[in-house]
Coordinates of C-alpha atoms and ligand atoms in Angstrom, one line a residue:
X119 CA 111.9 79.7 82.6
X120 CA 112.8 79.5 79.1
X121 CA 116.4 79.2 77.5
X122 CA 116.2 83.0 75.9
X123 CA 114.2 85.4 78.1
X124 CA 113.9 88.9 77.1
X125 CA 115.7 90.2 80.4
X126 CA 118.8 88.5 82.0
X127 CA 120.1 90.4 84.9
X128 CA 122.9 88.4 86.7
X129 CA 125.1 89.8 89.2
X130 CA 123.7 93.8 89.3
X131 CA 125.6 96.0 91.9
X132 CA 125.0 99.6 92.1
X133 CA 127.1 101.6 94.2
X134 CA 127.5 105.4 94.2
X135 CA 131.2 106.8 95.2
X136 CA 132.6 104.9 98.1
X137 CA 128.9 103.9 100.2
X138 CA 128.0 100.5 100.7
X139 CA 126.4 99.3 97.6
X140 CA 122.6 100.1 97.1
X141 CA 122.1 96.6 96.2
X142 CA 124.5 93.3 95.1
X143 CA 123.9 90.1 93.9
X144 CA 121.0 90.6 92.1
X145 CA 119.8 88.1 89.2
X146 CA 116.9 87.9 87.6
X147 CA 115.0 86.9 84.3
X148 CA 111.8 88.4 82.4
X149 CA 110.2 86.7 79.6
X150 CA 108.7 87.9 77.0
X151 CA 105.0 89.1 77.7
X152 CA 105.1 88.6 81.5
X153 CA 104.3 91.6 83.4
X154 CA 106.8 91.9 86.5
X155 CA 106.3 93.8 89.5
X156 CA 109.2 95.0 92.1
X157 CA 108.5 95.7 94.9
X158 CA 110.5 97.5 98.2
X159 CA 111.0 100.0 99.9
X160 CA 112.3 103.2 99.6
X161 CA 116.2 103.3 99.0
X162 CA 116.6 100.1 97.8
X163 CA 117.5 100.7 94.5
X164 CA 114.4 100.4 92.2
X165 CA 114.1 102.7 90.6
X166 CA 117.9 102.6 89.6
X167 CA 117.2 98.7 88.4
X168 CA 114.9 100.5 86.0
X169 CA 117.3 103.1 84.6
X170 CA 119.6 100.4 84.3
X171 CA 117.1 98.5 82.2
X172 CA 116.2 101.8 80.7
X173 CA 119.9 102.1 79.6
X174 CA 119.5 105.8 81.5
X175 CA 122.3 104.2 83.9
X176 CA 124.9 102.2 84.7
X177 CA 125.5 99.7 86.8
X178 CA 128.6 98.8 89.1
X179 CA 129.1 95.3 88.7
X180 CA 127.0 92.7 86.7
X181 CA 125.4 91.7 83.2
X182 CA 122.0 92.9 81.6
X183 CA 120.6 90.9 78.4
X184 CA 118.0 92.1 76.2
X185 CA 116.8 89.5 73.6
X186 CA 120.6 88.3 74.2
X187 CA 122.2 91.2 73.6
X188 CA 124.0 93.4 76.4
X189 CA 122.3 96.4 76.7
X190 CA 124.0 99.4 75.0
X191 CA 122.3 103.0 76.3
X192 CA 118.3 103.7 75.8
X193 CA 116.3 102.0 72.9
X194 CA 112.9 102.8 71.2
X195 CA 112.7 99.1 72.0
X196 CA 112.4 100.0 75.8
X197 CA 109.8 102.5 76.7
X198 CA 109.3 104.5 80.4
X199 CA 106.7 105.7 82.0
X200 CA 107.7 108.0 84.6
X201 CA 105.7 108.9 88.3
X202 CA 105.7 112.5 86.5
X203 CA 104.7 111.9 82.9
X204 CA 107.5 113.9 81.3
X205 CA 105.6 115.2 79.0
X206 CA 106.7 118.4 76.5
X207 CA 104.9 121.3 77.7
X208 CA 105.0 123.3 74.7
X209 CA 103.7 120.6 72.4
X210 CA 100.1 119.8 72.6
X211 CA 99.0 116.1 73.3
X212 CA 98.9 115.1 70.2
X213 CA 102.3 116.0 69.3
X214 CA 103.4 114.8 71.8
X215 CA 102.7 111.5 71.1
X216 CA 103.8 112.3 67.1
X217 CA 106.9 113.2 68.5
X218 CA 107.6 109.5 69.8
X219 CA 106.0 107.7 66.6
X220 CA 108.0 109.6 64.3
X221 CA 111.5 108.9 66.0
X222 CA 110.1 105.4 66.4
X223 CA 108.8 105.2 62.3
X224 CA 111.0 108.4 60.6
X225 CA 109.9 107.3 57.1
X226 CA 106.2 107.4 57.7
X227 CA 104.3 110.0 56.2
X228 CA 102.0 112.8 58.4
X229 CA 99.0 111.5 57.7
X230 CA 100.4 108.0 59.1
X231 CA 101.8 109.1 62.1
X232 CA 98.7 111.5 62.7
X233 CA 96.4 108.0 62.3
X234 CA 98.8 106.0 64.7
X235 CA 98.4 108.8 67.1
X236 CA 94.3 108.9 66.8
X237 CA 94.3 105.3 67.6
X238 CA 96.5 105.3 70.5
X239 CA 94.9 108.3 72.1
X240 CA 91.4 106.5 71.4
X241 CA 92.9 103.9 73.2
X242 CA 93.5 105.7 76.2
X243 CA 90.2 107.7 76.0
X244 CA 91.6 111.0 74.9
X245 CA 90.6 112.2 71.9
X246 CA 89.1 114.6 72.6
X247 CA 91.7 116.1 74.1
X248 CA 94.4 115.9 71.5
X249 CA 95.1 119.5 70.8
X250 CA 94.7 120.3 74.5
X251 CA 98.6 121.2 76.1
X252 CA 99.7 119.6 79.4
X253 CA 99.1 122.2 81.6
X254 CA 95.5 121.8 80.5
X255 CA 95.0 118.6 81.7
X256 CA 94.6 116.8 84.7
X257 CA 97.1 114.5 86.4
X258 CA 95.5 111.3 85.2
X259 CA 94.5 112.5 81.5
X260 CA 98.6 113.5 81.6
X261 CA 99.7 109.8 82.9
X262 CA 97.2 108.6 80.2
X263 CA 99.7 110.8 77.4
X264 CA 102.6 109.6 79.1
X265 CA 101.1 105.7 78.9
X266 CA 99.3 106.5 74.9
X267 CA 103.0 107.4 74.0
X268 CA 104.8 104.7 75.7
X269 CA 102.4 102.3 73.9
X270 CA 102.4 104.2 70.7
X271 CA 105.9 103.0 69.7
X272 CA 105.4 99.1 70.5
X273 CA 108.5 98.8 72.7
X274 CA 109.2 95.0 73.2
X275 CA 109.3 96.1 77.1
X276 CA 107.8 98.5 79.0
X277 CA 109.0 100.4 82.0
X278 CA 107.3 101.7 84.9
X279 CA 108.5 103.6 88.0
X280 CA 105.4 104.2 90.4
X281 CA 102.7 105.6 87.3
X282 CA 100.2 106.2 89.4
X283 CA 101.2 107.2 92.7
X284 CA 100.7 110.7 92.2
X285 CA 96.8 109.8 91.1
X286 CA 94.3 110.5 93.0
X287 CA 92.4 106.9 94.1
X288 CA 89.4 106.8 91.7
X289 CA 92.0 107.9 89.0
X290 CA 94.4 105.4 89.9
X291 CA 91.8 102.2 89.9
X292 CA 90.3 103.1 86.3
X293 CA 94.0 103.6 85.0
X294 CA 95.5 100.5 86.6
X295 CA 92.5 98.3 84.8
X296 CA 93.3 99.6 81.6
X297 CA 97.1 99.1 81.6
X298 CA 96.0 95.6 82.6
X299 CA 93.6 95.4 79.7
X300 CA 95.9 97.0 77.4
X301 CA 99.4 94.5 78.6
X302 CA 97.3 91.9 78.4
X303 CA 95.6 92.4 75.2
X304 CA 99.0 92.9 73.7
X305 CA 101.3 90.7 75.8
X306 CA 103.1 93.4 76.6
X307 CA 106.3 92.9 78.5
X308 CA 106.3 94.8 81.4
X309 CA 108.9 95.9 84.7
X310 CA 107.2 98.3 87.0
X311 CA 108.1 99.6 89.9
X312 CA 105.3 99.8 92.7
X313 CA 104.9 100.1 96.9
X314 CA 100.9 99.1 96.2
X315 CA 100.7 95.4 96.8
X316 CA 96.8 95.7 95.5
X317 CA 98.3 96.8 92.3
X318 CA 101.2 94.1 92.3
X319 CA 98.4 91.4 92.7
X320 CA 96.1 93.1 90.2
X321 CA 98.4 93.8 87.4
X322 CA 101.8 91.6 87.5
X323 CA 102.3 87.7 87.4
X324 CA 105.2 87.7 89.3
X325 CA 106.2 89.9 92.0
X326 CA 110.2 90.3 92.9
X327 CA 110.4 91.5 96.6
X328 CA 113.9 93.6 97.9
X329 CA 115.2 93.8 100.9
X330 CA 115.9 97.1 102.6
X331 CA 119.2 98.8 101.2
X332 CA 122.2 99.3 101.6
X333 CA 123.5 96.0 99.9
X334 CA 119.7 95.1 98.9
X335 CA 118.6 92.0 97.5
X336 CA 115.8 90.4 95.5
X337 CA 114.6 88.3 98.3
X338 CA 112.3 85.7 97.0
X339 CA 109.8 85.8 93.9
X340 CA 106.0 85.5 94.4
X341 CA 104.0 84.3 92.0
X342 CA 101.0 85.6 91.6
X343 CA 98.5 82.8 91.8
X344 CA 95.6 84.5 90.6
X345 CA 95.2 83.6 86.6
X346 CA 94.5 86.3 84.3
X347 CA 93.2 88.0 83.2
X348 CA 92.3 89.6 85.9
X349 CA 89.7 92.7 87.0
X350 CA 89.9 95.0 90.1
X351 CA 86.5 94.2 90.7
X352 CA 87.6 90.3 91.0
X353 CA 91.1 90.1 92.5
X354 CA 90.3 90.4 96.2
X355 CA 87.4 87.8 95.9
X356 CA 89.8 85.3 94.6
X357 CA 90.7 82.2 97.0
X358 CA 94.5 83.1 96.6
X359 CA 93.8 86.7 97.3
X360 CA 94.3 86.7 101.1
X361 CA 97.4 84.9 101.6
X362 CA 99.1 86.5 98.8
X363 CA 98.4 89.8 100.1
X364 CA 99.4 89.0 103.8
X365 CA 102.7 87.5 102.4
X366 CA 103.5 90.9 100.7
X367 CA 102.5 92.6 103.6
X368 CA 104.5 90.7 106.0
X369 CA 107.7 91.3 103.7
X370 CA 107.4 94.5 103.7
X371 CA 106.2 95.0 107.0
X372 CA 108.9 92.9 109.3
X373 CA 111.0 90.4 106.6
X374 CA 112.9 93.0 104.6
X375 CA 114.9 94.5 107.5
X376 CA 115.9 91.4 109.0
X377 CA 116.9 89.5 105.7
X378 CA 119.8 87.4 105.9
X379 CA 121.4 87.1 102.7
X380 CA 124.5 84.9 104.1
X381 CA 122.0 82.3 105.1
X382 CA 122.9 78.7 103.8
X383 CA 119.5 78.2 102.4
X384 CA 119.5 81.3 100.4
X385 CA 120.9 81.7 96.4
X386 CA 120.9 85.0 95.1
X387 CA 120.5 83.1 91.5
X388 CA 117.8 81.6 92.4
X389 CA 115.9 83.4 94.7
X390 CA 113.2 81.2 96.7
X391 CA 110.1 81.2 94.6
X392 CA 106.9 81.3 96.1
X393 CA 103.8 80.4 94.9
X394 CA 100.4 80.4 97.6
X395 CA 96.9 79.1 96.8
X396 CA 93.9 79.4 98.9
Ligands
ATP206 N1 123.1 109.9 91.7 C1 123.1 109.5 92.9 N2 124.2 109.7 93.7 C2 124.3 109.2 95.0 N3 123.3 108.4 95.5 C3 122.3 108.1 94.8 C4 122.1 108.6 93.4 N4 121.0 108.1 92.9 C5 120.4 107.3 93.9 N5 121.2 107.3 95.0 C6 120.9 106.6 96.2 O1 120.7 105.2 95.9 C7 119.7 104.7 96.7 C8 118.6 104.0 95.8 O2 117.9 105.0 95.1 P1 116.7 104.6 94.2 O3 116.0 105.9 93.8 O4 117.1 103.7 93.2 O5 115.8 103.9 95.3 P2 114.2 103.5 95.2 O6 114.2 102.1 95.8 O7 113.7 103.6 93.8 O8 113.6 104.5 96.2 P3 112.1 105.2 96.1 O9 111.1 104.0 96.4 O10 112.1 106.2 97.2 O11 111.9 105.8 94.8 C9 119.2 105.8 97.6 O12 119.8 105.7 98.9 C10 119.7 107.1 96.9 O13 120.0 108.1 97.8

């Protein structure tokens, strides 16, 4: 790890009115162009880690740095994806997209903005589709606005809760490979949020697994083992591939209840790291 990440978390607790806390105790670092993966299960907090990084919330207790600086409400410098797209129903696609490069660039002119837009949208395939609304589209042409926007103002860090849960599978693959081509063409920093350890192994290069909430933890840190970049059609033949995936599995299948986060051999600063080859 290096001396400046771009994300310092130390010490995050969340707690809503008097309940136990969702989570406690959680450190952790991102540097800049890594793509993370968290992974849980539900209730554990995750997606409140990302609004926290999102500067959409607050948290209870703890420290966030962002290239040094203590976060201070939502950036252009930190893009979300949502599970839903959030996209502006009245607006068509492009404009939609315009509508995040001009906040993001308010001194360009229309025909730069309208040029910024073509590329992004050519870069997600869709075109052709630019004056088409929403409601015209289908679920994976609208996460494909939601990701052409995200992209389209160059945040330092992307965020992603679960963008492609609500696809349907064949949808979902050709999507997930070109976020992967796309993150890694530009080093993009990315946090997302996903239950599919397939797309954890495909996409991130480290993996943070939590324990079951209340009073969750980041449990230990697996690397991912298989370089980049990688392909969907290569993951699962890689040597690595099999362990990894049973060691995700077996997290969230039977270590995530039973955690013990009073054991001596356990630092919530420095959570175990793991790191599996063939
Ligand atoms: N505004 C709120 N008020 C009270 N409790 C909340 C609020 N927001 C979240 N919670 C609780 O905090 C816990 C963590 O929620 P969060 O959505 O962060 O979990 P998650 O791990 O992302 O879950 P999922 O995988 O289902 O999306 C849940 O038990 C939820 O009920």
């Amino acid at each position: 790890m290096s001396a400046h990440p771009l994300v310092r978390v130390d010490g995050l607790m969340k707690r809503f009115g008097t309940a136990a806390p969702v989570f406690a105790d959680v450190h952790f670092r991102i540097e800049e162009g890594e793509f993370v993966c968290l992974i849980g299960h539900s209730g554990c907090g995750k997606t409140t880690i990302l609004n926290v990084l999102a500067g959409l919330d607050e948290a209870s207790d703890g420290t966030v740095l962002f290239a040094d600086r203590e976060l201070d409400g939502p950036s252009l410098d930190r893009a979300v994806i949502f599970q839903g797209h959030a996209l502006l129903p009245w607006l068509d696609v492009e404009s939609n997209v315009a509508f995040a490069v001009r906040s993001r660039w308010p001194r360009w002119s229309a025909q730069q903005v309208l040029g910024h837009v073509a590329h992004q949208l050519d870069v997600v395939g869709l075109r052709h589709a630019a004056k088409k609304k929403p409601s015209a589209l289908s679920g994976g042409m609208r996460q494909r606005v939601g990701i052409a926007r995200a992209l389209a103002i160059q945040p330092r860090m992307l965020l992603m809760d679960e963008p492609f849960s609500a696809l349907d599978a064949l949808t979902r693959g050709t999507l997930q490979d070109e976020v992967a081509r796309l993150c890694a063409e530009t080093s993009q920093t990315v946090f997302m949020i996903t239950h599919d350890v397939d797309e954890a192994l495909l996409l991130a290069d480290r993996i943070f697994l939590m324990t079951n909430g209340p009073d969750a933890r980041i449990a230990e840190i697996v690397v991912n083992t298989i370089p980049g970049p990688r392909r969907r059609q290569d993951v699962h033949h890689h040597p690595a591939y099999p362990a990894l995936r049973n060691h995700l599995l077996d997290f969230l299948i039977e270590r995530s209840r039973g955690f013990d986060a009073g054991a001596t051999n356990y630092d919530p600063k420095n959570p175990p790291e793991i790191r599996l080859v063939a």
